[in-house]
Short mmCIF file of C-alpha atoms and ligand atoms in Angstrom, two decimals:
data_model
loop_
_atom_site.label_atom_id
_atom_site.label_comp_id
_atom_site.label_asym_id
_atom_site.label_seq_id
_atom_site.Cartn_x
_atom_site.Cartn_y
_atom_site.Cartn_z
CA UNK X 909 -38.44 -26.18 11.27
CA UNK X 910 -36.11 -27.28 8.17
CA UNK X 911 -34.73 -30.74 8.12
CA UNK X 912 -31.11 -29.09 7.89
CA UNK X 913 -31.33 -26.78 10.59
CA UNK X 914 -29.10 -28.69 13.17
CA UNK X 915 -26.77 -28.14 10.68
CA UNK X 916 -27.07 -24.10 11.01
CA UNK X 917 -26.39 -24.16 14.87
CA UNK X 918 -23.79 -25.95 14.78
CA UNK X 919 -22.09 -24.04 12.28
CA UNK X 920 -23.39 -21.07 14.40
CA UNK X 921 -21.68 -22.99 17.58
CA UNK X 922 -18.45 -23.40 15.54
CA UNK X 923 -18.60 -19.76 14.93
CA UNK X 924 -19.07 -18.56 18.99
CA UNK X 925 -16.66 -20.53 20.22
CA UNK X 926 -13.72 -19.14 17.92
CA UNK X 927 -13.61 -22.84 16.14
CA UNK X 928 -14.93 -22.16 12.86
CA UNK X 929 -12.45 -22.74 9.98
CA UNK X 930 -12.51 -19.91 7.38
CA UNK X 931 -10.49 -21.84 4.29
CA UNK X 932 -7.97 -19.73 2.38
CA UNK X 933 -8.53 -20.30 -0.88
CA UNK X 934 -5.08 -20.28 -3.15
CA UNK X 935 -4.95 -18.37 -6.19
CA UNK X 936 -1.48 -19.48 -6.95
CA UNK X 937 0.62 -22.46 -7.38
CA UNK X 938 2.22 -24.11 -4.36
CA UNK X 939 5.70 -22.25 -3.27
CA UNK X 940 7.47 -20.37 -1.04
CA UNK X 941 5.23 -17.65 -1.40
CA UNK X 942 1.28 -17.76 -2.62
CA UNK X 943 -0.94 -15.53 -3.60
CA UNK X 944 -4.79 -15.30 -1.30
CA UNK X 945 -6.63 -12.72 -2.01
CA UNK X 946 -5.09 -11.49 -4.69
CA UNK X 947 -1.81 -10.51 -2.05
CA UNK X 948 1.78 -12.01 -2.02
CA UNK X 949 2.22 -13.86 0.88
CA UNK X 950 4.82 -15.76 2.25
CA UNK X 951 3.62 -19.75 2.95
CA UNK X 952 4.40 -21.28 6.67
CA UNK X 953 1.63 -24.03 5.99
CA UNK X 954 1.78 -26.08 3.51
CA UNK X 955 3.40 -30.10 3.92
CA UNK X 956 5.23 -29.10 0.74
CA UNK X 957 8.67 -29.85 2.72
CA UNK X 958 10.72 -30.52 -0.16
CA UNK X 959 9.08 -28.28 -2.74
CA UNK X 960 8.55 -30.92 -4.84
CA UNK X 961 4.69 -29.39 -4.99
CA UNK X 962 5.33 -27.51 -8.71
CA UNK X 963 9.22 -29.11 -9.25
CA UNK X 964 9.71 -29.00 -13.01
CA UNK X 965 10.70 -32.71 -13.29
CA UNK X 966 7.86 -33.68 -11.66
CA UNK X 967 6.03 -31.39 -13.50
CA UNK X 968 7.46 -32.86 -17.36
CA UNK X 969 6.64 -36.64 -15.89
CA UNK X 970 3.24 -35.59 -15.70
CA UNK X 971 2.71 -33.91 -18.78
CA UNK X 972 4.20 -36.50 -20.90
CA UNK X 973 2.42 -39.11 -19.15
CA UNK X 974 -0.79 -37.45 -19.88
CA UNK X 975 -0.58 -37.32 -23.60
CA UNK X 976 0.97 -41.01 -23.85
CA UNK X 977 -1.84 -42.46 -21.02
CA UNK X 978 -5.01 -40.15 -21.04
CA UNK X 979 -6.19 -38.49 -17.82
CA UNK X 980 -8.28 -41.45 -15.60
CA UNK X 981 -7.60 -44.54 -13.93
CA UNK X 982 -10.57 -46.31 -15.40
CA UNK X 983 -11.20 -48.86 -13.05
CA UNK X 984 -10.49 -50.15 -9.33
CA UNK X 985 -6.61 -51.55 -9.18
CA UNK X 986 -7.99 -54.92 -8.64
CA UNK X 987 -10.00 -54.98 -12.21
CA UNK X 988 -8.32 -52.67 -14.91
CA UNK X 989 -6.86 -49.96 -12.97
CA UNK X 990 -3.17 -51.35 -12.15
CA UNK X 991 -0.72 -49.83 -15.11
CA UNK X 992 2.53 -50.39 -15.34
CA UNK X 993 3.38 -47.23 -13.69
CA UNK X 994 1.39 -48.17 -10.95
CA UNK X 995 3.81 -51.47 -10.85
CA UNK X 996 7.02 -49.36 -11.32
CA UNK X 997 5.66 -46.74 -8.57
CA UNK X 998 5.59 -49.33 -5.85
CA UNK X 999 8.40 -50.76 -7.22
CA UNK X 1000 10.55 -47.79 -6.66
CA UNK X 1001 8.75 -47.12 -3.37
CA UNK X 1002 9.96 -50.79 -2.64
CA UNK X 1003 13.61 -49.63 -3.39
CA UNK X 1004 13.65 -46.63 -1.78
CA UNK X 1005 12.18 -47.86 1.93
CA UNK X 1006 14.05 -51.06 1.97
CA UNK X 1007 11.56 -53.04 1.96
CA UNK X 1008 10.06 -56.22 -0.28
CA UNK X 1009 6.89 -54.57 -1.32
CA UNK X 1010 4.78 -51.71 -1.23
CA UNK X 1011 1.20 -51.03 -2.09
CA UNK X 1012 0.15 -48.18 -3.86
CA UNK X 1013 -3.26 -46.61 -2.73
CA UNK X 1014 -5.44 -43.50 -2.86
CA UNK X 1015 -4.32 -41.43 0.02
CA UNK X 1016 -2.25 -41.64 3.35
CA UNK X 1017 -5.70 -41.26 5.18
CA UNK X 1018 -7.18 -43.96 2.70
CA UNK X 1019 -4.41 -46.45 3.53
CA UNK X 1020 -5.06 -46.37 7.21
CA UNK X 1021 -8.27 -47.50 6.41
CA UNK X 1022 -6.87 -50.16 4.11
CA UNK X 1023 -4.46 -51.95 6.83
CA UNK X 1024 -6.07 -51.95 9.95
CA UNK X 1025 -9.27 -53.59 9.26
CA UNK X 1026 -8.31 -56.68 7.19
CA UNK X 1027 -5.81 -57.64 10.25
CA UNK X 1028 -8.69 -58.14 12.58
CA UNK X 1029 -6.18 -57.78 15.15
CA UNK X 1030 -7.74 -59.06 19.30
CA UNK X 1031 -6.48 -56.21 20.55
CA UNK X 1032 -5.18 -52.44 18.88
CA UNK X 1033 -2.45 -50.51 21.04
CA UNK X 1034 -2.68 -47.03 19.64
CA UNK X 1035 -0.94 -43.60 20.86
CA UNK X 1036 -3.38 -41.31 21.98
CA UNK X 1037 -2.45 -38.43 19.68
CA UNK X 1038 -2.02 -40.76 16.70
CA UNK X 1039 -3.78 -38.98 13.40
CA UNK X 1040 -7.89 -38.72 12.31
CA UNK X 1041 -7.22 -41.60 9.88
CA UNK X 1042 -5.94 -44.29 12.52
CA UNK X 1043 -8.37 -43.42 14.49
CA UNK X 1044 -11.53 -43.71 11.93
CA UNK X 1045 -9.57 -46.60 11.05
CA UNK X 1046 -9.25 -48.39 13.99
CA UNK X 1047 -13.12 -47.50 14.11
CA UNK X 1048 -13.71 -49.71 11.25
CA UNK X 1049 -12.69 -52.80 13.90
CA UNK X 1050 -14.30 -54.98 16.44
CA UNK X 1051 -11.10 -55.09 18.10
CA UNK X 1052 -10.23 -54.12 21.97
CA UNK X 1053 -8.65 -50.51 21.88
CA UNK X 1054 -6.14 -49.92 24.28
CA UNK X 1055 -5.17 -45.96 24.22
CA UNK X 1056 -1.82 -45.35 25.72
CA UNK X 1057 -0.28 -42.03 26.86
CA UNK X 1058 1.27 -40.33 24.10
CA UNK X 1059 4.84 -41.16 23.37
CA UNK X 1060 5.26 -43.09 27.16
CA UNK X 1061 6.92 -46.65 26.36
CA UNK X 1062 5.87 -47.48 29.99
CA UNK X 1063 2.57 -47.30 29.75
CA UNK X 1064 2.13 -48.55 26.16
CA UNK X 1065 4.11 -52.04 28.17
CA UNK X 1066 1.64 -51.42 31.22
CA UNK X 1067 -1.52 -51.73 28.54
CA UNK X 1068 -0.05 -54.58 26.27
CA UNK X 1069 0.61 -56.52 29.81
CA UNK X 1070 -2.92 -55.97 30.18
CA UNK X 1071 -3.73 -57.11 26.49
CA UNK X 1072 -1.03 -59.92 26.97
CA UNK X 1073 -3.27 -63.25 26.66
CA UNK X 1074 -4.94 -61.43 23.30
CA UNK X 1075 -4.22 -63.58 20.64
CA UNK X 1076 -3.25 -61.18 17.85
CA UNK X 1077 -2.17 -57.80 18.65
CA UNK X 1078 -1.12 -54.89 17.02
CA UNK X 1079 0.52 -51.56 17.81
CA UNK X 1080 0.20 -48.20 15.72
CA UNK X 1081 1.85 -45.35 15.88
CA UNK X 1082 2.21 -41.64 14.38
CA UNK X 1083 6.14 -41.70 13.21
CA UNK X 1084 6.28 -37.56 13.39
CA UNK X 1085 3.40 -35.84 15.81
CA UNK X 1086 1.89 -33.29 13.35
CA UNK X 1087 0.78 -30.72 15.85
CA UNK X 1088 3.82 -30.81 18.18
CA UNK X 1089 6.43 -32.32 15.48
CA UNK X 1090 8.12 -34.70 17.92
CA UNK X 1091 8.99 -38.46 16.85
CA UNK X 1092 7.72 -41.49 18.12
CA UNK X 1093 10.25 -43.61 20.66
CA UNK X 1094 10.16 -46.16 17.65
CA UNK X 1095 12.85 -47.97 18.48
CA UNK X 1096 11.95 -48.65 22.42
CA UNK X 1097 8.33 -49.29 20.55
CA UNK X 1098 9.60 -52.28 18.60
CA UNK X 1099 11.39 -53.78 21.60
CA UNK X 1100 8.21 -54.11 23.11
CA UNK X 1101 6.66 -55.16 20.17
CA UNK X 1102 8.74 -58.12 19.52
CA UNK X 1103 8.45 -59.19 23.85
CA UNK X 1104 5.39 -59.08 23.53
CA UNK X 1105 4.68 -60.94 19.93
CA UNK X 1106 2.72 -57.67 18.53
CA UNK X 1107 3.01 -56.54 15.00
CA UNK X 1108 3.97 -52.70 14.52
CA UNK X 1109 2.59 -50.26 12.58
CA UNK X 1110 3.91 -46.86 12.45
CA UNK X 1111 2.15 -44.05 9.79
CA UNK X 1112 5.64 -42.09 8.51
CA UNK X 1113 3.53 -39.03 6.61
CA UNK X 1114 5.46 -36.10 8.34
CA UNK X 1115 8.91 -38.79 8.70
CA UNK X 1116 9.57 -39.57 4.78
CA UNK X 1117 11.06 -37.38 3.17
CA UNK X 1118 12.63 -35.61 6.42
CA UNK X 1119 14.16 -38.58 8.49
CA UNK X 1120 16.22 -40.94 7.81
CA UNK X 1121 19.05 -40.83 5.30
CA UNK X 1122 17.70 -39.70 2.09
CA UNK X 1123 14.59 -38.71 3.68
CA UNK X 1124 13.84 -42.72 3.78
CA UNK X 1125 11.76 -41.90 6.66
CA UNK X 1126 11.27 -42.94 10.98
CA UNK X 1127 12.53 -46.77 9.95
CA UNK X 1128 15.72 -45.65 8.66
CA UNK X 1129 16.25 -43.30 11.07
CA UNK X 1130 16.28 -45.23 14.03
CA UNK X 1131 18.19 -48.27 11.79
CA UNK X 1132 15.20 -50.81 12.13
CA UNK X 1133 13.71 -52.38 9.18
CA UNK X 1134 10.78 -54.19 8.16
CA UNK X 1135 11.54 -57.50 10.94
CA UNK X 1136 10.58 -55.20 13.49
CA UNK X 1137 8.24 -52.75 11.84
CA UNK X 1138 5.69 -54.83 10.27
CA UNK X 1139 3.94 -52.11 8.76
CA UNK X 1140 4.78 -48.36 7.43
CA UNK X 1141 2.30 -46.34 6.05
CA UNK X 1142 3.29 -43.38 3.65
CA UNK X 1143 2.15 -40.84 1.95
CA UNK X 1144 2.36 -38.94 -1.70
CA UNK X 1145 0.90 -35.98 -0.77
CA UNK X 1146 3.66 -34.36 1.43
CA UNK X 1147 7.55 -34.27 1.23
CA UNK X 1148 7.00 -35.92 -2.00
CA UNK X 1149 4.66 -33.27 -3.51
CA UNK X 1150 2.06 -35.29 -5.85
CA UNK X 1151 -1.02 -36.92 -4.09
CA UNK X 1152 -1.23 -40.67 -3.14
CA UNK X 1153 -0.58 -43.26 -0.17
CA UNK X 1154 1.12 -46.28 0.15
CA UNK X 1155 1.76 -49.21 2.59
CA UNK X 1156 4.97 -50.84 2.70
CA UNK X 1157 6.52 -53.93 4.20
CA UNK X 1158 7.33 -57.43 3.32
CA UNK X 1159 5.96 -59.65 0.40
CA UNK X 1160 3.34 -60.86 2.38
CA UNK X 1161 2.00 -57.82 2.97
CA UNK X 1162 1.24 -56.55 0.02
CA UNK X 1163 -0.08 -60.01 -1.48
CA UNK X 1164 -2.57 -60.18 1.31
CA UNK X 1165 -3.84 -56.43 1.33
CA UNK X 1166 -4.08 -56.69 -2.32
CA UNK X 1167 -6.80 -59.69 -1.81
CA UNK X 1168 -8.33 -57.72 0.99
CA UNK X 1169 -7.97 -53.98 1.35
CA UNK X 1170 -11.42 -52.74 0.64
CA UNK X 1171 -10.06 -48.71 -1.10
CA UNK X 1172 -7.96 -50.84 -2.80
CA UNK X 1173 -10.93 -53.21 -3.89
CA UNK X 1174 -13.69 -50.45 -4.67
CA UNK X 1175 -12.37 -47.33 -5.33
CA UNK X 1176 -10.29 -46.00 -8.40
CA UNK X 1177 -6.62 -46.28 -8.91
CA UNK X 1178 -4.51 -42.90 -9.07
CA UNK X 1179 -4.13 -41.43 -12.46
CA UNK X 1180 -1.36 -42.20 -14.81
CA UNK X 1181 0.02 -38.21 -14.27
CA UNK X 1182 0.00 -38.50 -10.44
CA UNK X 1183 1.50 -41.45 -10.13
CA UNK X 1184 4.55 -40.49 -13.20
CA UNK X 1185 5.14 -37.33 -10.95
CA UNK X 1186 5.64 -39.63 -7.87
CA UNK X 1187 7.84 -41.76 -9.75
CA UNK X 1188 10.10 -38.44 -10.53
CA UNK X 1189 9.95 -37.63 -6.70
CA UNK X 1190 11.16 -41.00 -5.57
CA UNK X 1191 13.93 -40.44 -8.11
CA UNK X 1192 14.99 -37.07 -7.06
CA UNK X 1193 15.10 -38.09 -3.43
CA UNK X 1194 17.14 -41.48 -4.29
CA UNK X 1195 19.79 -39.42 -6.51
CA UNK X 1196 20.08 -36.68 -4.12
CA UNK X 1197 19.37 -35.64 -0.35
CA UNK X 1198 20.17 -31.78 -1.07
CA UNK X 1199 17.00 -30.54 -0.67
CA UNK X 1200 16.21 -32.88 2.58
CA UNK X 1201 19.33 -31.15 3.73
CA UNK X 1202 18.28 -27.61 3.35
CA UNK X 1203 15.38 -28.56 4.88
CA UNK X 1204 16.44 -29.12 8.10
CA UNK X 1205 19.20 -26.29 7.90
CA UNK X 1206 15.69 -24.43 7.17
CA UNK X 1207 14.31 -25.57 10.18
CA UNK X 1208 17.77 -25.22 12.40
CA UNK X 1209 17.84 -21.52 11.38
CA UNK X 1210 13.99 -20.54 11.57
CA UNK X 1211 13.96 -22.61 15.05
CA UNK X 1212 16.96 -21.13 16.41
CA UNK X 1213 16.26 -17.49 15.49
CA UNK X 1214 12.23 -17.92 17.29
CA UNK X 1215 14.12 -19.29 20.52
CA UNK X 1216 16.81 -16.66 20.31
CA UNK X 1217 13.75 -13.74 20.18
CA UNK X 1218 12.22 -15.72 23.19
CA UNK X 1219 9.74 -17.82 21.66
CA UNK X 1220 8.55 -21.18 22.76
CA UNK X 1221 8.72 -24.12 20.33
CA UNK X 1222 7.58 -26.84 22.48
CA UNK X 1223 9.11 -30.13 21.68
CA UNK X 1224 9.60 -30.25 18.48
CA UNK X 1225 12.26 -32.64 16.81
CA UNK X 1226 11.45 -32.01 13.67
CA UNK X 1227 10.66 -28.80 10.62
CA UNK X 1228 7.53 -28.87 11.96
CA UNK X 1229 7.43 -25.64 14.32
CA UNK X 1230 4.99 -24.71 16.84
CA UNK X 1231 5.09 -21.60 17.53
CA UNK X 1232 2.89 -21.59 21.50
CA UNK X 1233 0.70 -18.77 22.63
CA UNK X 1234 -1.65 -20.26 24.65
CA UNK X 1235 -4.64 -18.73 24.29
CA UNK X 1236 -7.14 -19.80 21.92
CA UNK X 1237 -8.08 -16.17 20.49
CA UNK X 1238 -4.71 -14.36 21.05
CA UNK X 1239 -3.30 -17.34 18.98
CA UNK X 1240 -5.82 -16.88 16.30
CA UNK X 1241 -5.32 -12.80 16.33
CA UNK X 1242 -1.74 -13.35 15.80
CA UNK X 1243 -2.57 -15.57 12.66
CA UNK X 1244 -4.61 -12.26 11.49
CA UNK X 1245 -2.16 -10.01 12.18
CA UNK X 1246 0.60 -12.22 10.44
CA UNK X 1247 -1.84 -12.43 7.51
CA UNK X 1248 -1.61 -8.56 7.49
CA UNK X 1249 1.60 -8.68 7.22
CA UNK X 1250 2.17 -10.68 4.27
CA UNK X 1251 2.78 -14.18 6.30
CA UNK X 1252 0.52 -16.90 6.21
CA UNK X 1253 0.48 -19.34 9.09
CA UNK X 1254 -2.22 -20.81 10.77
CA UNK X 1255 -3.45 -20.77 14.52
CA UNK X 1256 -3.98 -24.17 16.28
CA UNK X 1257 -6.80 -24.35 18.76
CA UNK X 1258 -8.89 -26.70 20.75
CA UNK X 1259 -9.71 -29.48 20.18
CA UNK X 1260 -6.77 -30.03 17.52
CA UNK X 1261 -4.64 -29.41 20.59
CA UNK X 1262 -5.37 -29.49 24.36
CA UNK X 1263 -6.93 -26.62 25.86
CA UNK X 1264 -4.67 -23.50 26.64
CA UNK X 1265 -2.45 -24.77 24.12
CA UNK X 1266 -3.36 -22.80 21.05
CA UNK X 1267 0.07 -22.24 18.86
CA UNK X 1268 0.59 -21.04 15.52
CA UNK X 1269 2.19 -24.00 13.38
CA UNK X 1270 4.82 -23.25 11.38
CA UNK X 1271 6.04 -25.52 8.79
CA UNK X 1272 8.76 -25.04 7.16
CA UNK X 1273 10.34 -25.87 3.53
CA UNK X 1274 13.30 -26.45 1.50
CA UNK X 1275 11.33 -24.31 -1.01
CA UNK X 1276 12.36 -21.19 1.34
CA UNK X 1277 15.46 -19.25 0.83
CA UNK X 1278 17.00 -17.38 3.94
CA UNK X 1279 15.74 -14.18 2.95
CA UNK X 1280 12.28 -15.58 3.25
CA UNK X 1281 12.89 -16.90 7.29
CA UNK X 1282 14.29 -13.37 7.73
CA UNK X 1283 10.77 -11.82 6.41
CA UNK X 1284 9.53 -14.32 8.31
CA UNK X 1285 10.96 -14.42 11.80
CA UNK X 1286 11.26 -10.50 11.61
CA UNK X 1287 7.24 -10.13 11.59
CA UNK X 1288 6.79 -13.10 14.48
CA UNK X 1289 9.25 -10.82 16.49
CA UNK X 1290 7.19 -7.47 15.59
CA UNK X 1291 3.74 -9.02 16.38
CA UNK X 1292 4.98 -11.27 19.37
CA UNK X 1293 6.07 -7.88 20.91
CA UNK X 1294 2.64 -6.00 19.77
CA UNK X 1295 0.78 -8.54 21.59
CA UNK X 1296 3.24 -8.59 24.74
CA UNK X 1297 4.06 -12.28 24.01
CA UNK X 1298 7.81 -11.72 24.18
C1 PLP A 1034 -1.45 -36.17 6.51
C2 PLP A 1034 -1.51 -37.47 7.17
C3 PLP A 1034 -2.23 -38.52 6.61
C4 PLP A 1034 -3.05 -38.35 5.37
O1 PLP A 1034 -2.26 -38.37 4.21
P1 PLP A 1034 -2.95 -37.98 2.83
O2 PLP A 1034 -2.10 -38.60 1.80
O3 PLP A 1034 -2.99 -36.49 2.78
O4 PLP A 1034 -4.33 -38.55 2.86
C5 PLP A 1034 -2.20 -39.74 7.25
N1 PLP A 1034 -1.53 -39.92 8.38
C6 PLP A 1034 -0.82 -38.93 8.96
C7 PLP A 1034 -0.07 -39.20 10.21
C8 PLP A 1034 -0.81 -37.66 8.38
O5 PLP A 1034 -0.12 -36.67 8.96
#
């Protein structure tokens, strides 16, 4: 016996059950297209929704800020590792959400870890789909959970009614469902929120840079602000291309997390390049909302076209684009098969998504040009009717 063999089965379990997770390994930069394996292939995966991943202005920020500030943070934020970018980062981040304040941290998933704790809310209302880092957040509590059915205003009321004599309560919330791509009923979410004296959190990663005018994200979209959503959480590392998180709201906010948010306490700031490339992002997106507009023309074609051919695309609202099978191994054989053919797009099983709901996610970019959806859709319509799908 070997200390680490529980480790071998269940890798070996993983493996049997169709759930193991071969990673692709990129030998190219982020794009349209990308090259695994030393192949061309065209990219339906990536979060890259603006293709702000490898945009040249975000690119020259970078580089200049690297020879003016060196390449490491140095410190923690709270002891020497809060620049002046970092200041005119949250500053613009401030701007461009309409709020007071933001808070610039390590990671989306980091920042969920940095709210929910320090609130030590009596009782956390969360959406049972919401993403790994609420959840492992929410972990990180001694508060009373309260799950409620995903999306379903009426029984997120039905579980706050039974929360109701909890002194502080809060609600959190996905803004855009990564899996299915749907939005969050934010606004009949806040209603409740405000009868029933909860704060609201909602975590806009998929949202910013898609919704909202601008790509200002879930708040904007559904024309609440920061009264009735106490809390938005945001990420760097998608629409906006660079790598980072952020929480933003009012003043408040950001003076208390900054006294108590432990990854903002004892772990490193972002570097000086990642956060100059995320200043350039926030700038391109404030100047302009082309590319947010040929995103979702992007998505209206790709989505249209898949319908049209007799796919399914569930419910989503948004670029993101499941594509459902079904089955667990058909969906992952039509991931192979699209790999075969030049497309790369992953297959979504259990537990990720409920049983018999295996899909192939498609998520589309304003890096793609209509050429590249016709590739695209053409080979989803050859293997769909290969493997009697459509
Ligand atoms: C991707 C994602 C995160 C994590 O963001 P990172 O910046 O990549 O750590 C957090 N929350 C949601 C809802 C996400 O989809």
């Amino acid at each position: 016996m070997n200390k680490l063999d529980f480790m071998t089965t269940e890798l070996n379990r993983l493996k049997s059950e169709g759930l193991y997770n071969a990673i692709r390994v990129l030998e190219s930069p982020q794009g349209s297209w990308l090259k695994i394996g030393g192949k061309s292939v065209l990219n339906l995966c990536s979060n890259n929704y603006l293709g702000l991943a490898d945009h040249p202005k975000l690119v020259e920020a970078a580089k200049e800020t690297l020879d003016e500030y060196g390449v490491g943070p140095g410190a923690v934020r709270s002891i020497a590792g809060t620049m002046a970018l970092h200041k005119e980062l949250e500053e613009s981040l401030a701007k461009f959400k309409e709020v007071e304040a933001t808070l610039g941290l390590q990671s989306g998933f980091v920042a969920n870890q940095a709210v929910i704790p320090p609130i030590q809310a009596d009782g956390i209302f969360t959406d049972a789909l919401n993403h790994a880092s609420i959840i492992d957040g929410v972990r990180l509590t001694k508060s009373q959970r309260f799950i409620y059915e995903h999306n379903n205003v009426e029984d997120l009321a039905i579980q706050l009614d039974k929360g109701k004599d909890l002194k502080r309560k809060l609600i959190i919330t996905d803004g855009v469902f990564s899996m299915d791509g749907d939005i969050a009923p934010l606004d009949g979410i806040a209603k409740l929120a405000t009868e029933y004296d909860a704060l609201l959190m909602v975590d806009d990663a998929h949202g910013e840079g898609v919704l909202g005018d601008h790509g200002r994200g879930i708040v904007n979209h559904f024309k609440l602000n920061s009264d009735q959503v106490d809390i938005e959480i945001g990420t760097l590392s998608k629409a906006l291309g660079v790598v980072g998180g952020y929480v933003a709201g009012k003043q408040v906010l950001r003076d208390f997390l900054e006294q108590k948010a432990r990854p903002f306490l004892f772990s490193s700031a972002v570097t000086p390049p990642d956060v100059a490339a995320a200043i350039a992002a926030v700038k391109i997106l404030e100047n302009d909302d082309s590319l947010v507009k040929k995103l979702w023309d992007n998505a209206r074609y790709f989505q249209g076209a898949m319908k049209d051919i007799g796919f399914d695309t569930g419910k989503t609202q948004t670029p993101i684009t499941p594509v459902m099978i079904g089955d667990a191994k058909t969906s992952s054989e039509f991931s192979k098969e699209l790999l075969k053919e030049g497309i790369f797009a992953m297959s979504l099983g259990f537990p990720t998504v409920p049983k018999n709901q295996a899909r192939i996610r498609v998520m589309l970019s304003a890096a793609h040009s209509k050429e590249d959806l016709d590739f695209g859709i053409q080979k989803f319509e050859m293997i769909g009717k290969k493997l009697n799908l459509i």
